[in-house]
Each structure stands twice: as structure tokens, then as C-alpha cells.
Coordinates of C-alpha atoms in Angstrom, one line a residue:
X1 CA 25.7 22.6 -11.5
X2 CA 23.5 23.7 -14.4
X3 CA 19.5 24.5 -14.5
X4 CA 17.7 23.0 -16.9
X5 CA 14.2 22.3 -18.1
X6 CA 13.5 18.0 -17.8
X7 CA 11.1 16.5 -19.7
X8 CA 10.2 12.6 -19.0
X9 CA 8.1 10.7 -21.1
X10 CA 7.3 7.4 -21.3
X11 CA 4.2 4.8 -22.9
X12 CA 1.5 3.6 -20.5
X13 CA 0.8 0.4 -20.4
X14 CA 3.6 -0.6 -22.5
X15 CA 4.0 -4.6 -21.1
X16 CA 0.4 -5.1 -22.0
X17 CA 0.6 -3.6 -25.4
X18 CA 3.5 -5.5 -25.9
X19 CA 2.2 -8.7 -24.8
X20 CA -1.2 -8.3 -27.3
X21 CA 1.3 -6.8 -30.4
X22 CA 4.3 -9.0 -29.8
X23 CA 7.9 -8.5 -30.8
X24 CA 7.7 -7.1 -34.0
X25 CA 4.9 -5.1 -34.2
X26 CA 6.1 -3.8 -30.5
X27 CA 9.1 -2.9 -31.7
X28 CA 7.4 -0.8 -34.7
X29 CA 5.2 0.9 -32.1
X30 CA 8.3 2.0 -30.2
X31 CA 10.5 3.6 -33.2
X32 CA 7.9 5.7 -34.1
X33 CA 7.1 6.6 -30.8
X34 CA 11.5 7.6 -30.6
X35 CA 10.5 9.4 -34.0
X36 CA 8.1 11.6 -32.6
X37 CA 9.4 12.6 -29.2
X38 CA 12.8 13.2 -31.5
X39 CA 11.3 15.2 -33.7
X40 CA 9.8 18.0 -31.0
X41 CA 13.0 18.1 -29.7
X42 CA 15.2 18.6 -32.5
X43 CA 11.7 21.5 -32.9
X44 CA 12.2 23.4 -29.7
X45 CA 15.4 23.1 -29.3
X46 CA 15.2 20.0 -26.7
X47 CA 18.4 17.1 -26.6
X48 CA 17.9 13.4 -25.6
X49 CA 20.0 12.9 -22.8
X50 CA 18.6 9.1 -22.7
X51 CA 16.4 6.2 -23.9
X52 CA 15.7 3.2 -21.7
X53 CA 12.6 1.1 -23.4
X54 CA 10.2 3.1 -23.8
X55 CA 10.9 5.9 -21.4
X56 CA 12.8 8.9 -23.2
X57 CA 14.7 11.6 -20.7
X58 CA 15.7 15.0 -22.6
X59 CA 16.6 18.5 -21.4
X60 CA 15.9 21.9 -22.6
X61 CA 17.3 25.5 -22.6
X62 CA 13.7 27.0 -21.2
X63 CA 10.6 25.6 -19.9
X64 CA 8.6 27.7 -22.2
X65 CA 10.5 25.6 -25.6
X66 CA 9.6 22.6 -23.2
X67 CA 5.9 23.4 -23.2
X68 CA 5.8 23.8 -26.8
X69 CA 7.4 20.9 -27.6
X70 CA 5.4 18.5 -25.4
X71 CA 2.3 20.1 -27.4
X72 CA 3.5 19.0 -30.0
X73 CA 4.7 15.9 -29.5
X74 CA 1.2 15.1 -27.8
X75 CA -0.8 16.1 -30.6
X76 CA 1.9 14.1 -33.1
X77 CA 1.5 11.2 -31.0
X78 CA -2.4 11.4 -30.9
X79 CA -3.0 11.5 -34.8
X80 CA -0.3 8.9 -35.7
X81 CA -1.3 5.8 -37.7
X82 CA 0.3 3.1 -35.0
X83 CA 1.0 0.0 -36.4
X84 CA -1.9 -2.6 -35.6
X85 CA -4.9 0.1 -35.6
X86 CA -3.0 0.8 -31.6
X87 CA -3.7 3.9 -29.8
X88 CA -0.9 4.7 -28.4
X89 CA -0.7 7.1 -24.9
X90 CA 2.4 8.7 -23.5
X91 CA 2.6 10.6 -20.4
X92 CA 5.1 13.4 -19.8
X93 CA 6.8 15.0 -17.0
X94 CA 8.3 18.5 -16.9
X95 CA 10.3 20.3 -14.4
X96 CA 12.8 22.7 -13.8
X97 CA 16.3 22.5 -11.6
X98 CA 19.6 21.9 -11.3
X99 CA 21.7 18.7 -12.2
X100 CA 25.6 17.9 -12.7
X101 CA 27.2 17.1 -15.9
X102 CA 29.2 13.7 -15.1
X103 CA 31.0 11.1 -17.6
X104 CA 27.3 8.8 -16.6
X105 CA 24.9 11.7 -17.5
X106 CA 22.9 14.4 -16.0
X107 CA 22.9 14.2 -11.8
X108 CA 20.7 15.4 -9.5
X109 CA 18.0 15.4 -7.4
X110 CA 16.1 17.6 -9.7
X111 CA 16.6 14.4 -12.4
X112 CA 14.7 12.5 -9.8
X113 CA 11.7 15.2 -9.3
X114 CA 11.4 15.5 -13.4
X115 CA 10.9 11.8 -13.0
X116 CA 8.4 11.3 -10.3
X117 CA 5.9 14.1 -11.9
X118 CA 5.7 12.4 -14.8
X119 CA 5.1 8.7 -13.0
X120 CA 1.9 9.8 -11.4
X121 CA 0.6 11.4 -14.6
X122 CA -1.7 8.9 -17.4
X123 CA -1.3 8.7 -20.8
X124 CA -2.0 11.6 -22.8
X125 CA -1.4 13.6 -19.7
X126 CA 1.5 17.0 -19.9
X127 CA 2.1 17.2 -15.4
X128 CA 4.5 20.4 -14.8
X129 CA 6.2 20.8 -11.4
X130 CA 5.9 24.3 -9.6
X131 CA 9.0 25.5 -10.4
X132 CA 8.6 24.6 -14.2
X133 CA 4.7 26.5 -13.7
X134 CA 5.8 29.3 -12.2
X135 CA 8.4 30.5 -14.8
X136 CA 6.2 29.2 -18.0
X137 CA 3.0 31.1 -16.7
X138 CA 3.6 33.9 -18.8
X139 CA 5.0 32.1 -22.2
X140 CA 1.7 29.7 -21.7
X141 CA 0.5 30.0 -25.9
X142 CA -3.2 31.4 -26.3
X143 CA -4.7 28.5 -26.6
X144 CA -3.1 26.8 -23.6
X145 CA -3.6 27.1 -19.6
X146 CA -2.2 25.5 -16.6
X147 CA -4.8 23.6 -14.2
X148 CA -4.0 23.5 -10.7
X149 CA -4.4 19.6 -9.3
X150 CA -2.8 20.4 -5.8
X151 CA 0.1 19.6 -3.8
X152 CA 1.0 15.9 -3.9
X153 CA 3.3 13.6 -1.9
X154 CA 5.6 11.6 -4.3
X155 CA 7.7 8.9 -3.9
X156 CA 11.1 8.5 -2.1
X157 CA 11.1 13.0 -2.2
X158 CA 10.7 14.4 1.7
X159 CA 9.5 17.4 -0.1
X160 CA 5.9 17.3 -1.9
X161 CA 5.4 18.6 -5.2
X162 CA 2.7 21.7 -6.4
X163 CA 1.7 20.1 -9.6
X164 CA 0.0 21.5 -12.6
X165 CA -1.9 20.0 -15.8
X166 CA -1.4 21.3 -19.2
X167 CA -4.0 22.4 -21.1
X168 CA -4.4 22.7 -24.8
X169 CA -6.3 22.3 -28.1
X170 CA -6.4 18.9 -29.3
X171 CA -5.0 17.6 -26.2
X172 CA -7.3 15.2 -23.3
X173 CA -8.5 17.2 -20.6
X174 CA -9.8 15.2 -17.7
X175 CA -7.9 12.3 -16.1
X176 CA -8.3 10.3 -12.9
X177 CA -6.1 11.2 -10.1
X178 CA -2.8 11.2 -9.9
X179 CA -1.2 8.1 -8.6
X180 CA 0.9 10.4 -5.6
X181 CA 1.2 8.9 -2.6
X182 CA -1.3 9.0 -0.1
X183 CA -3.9 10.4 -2.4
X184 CA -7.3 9.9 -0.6
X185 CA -9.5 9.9 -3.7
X186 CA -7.8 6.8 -4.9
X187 CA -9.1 3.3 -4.2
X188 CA -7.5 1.8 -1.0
X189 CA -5.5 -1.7 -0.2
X190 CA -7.8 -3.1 1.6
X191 CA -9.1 -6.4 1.0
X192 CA -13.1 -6.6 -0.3
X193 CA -15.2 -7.9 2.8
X194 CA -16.2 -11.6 1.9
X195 CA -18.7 -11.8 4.2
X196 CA -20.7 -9.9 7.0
X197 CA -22.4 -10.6 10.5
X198 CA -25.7 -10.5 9.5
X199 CA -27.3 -13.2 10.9
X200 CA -25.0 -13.8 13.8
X201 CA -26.3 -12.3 16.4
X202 CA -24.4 -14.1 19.3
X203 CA -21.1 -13.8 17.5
X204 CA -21.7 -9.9 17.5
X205 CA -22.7 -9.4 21.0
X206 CA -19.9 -11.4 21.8
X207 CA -17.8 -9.3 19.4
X208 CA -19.6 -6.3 21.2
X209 CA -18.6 -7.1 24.3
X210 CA -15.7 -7.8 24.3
X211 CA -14.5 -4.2 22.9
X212 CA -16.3 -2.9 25.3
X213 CA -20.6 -2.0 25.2
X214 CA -19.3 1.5 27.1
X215 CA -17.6 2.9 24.1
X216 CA -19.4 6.0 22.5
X217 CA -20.2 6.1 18.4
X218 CA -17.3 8.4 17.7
X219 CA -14.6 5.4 19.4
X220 CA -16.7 3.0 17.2
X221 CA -16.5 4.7 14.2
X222 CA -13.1 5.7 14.7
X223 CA -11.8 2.4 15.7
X224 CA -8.5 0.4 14.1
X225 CA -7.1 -1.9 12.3
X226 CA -4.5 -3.5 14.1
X227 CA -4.9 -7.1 15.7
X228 CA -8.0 -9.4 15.8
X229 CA -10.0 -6.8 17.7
X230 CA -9.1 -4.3 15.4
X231 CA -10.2 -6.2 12.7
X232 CA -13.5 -7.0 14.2
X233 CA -14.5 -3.9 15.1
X234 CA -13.8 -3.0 11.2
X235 CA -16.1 -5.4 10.2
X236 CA -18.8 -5.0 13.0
X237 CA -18.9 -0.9 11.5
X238 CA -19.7 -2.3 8.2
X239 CA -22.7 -4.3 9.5
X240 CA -26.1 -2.3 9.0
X241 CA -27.1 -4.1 12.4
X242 CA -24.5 -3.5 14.4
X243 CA -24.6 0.3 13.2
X244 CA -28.3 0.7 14.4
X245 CA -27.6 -0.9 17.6
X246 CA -24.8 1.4 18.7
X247 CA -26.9 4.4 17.6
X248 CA -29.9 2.9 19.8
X249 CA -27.4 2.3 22.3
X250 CA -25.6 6.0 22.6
X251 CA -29.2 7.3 23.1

């Protein structure tokens, strides 16, 4: 086993940019994105361990030649001329562990962290994992800081992952929120309501009654999901008329 510093990148939205550029101006659009990630490697010191479309997984010898490279690779990327008047945003991963040199590559579940940071992150966006944070935090360059965006739950790892935003001159501050799993300030799954029960006053007190008139606000408003009644009693919450009746109700 050897530690190293991971750095995953990869183009957002690359299916849909291919579909409006087709083939060959794609395929322009991707060597010069290989260009530049190559040439902040080759800068700090970073090697390309491998290249699968238009993701690109490297190493390096210390997260702080990491940081410094993804700056500038990010602000290469940003003020490239990308063929079709594109602009092209790339999202990048870093983290710090250990992984085995075998005859197929690098190994480990460290391999697998490096790539689930960078998967929740948006292009544009530098995501570090704690362990890559804590040992940069005193390299960080002047003009650069680390923001703090919480612990987040990532896919098919048992452990979830402190994760931090890097921050830097000539590189996108805000973002939405990461895509982790679980993440409450994301949209939900749910299906939009198509219709509501205004209006049908019998089929809500039948509704009503049958999960029970005797149930306080909180069981209402708590309620679930599951079954027909379930799904009733989600729709009957959303109803402005069925929300003033139980309040009128519980007194």
C-alpha cells in the first residue's frame, strides 16, 4: 500500500454537449480539455494514471501540488477558446489515501472516495475530502481558502465524507448543493400533485373517516406514504380545506 493524493475530474454535461456539437467538434472539445488537465499535471508534479471519455484519474506526491494544480487547471479551463464558442465546465475531486499498485492500476477503497467527491461536485467546482483538507490547510496559497459544506452521505461508502470547497481568485464561488445522498435541500422524487380535493367535500370526509376523525394534528401532519391510505392522507395535508378543518377540529 502507498498514500497518495487523487484527483478526479471529469466534464459536466458531456452527452448533451456532445449531442449539440457532434462528433467532430466533440472530439475537439475533449483533446483540449486532455491538454489542459495534462498540462497542470506535468506543472505540479501530478501523473495520469487513467482516461476513460472524458473523465481523467491522476495521482500526486502531496495534496498541497494537488491544490495548485487543480487551480490551475480550473482557471486554464475557464479562459480557453473551446471550439464552437462552448463553455466548457469540469468538476474535480481530490482526496488523500492509500491504494495498491497492481498490473490493472491503482486499487483501493481510497480510489473509490477520490471518485465519489468529485461526482457530487458541478462544474467549475474543486470538492476536497477531509483527509485531503486537513493536511493542505496550511499550504492553502494567500489567495485561496477552504469552505466547509458539511458532512455528506455518498454513494455505495458506509462511511460519510467531511467535504470542503476550494476557494480561489478567478475561480466560481457558489454552487447548488451537492448531489450526496440523502441531502434534504435537494428537490425530492416525488411525483407533482395533479390534482387536489377542493371541491369534494364528500370524498374528504369519507377520506377523513376513514383514517380516523380521533387522530391529533401532529399524527396528520406526520402521516405516511405507504398504501392507499397513506397516499390519501398525503394528499388530504396538501388540501388548504382539509388543513383548516383539522385545526378547527383539534380545538
Amino acid at each position: 500500500m502507498e498514500t497518495f493524493t487523487f484527483l478526479f475530474t471529469d466534464i459536466e454535461g458531456s452527452t448533451v454537449l456532445l449531442r449539440r456539437l457532434r462528433e467532430s467538434l466533440y472530439a475537439q472539445v475533449l483533446a483540449d480539455y486532455r491538454s489542459l488537465i495534462r498540462s497542470g499535471l506535468t506543472a505540479h508534479g501530478g501523473r495520469e494514471v487513467d482516461t476513460q471519455g472524458d473523465g481523467l484519474f491522476a495521482v500526486f506526491p502531496s495534496p498541497s501540488a494537488c491544490l495548485a494544480g487543480a487551480i490551475d487547471m480550473q482557471e486554464a479551463l475557464e479562459t480557453h477558446a473551446w471550439p464552437g464558442g462552448e463553455h466548457v465546465r469540469v468538476r474535480m475531486g481530490i482526496h488523500t489515501g492509500e491504494a495498491s499498485q497492481t498490473a490493472t492500476g491503482l486499487i483501493g477503497l481510497d480510489v473509490h472516495r477520490a471518485a465519489r467527491v468529485a461526482a457530487v461536485g458541478y462544474g467549475g467546482q474543486v470538492l476536497l475530502s477531509e483527509a485531503a483538507a486537513t493536511l493542505v490547510r496550511d499550504w492553502i496559497p494567500p489567495e485561496a481558502a477552504l469552505k466547509d459544506l458539511g458532512v455528506h452521505r455518498l454513494k455505495d461508502l458506509g462511511r460519510p465524507e467531511h467535504i470542503f470547497q476550494l476557494q480561489a481568485a478567478g475561480l466560481q464561488a457558489e454552487f447548488p448543493p451537492l448531489r450526496s445522498l440523502g441531502n434534504p435541500a435537494l428537490p425530492n422524487n416525488l411525483p407533482a400533485q395533479l390534482s387536489t380535493f377542493i371541491g369534494r367535500a364528500r370524498e374528504r370526509s369519507e377520506v377523513r373517516a376513514h383514517l380516523g376523525a380521533e387522530q391529533s394534528e401532529r399524527d396528520y401532519a406526520r402521516g405516511t406514504a405507504l398504501g392507499s391510505d397513506g397516499i390519501a392522507d398525503v394528499a388530504l395535508r396538501k388540501d388548504p380545506q382539509y388543513s383548516a378543518s383539522v385545526r378547527h377540529e383539534a380545538g
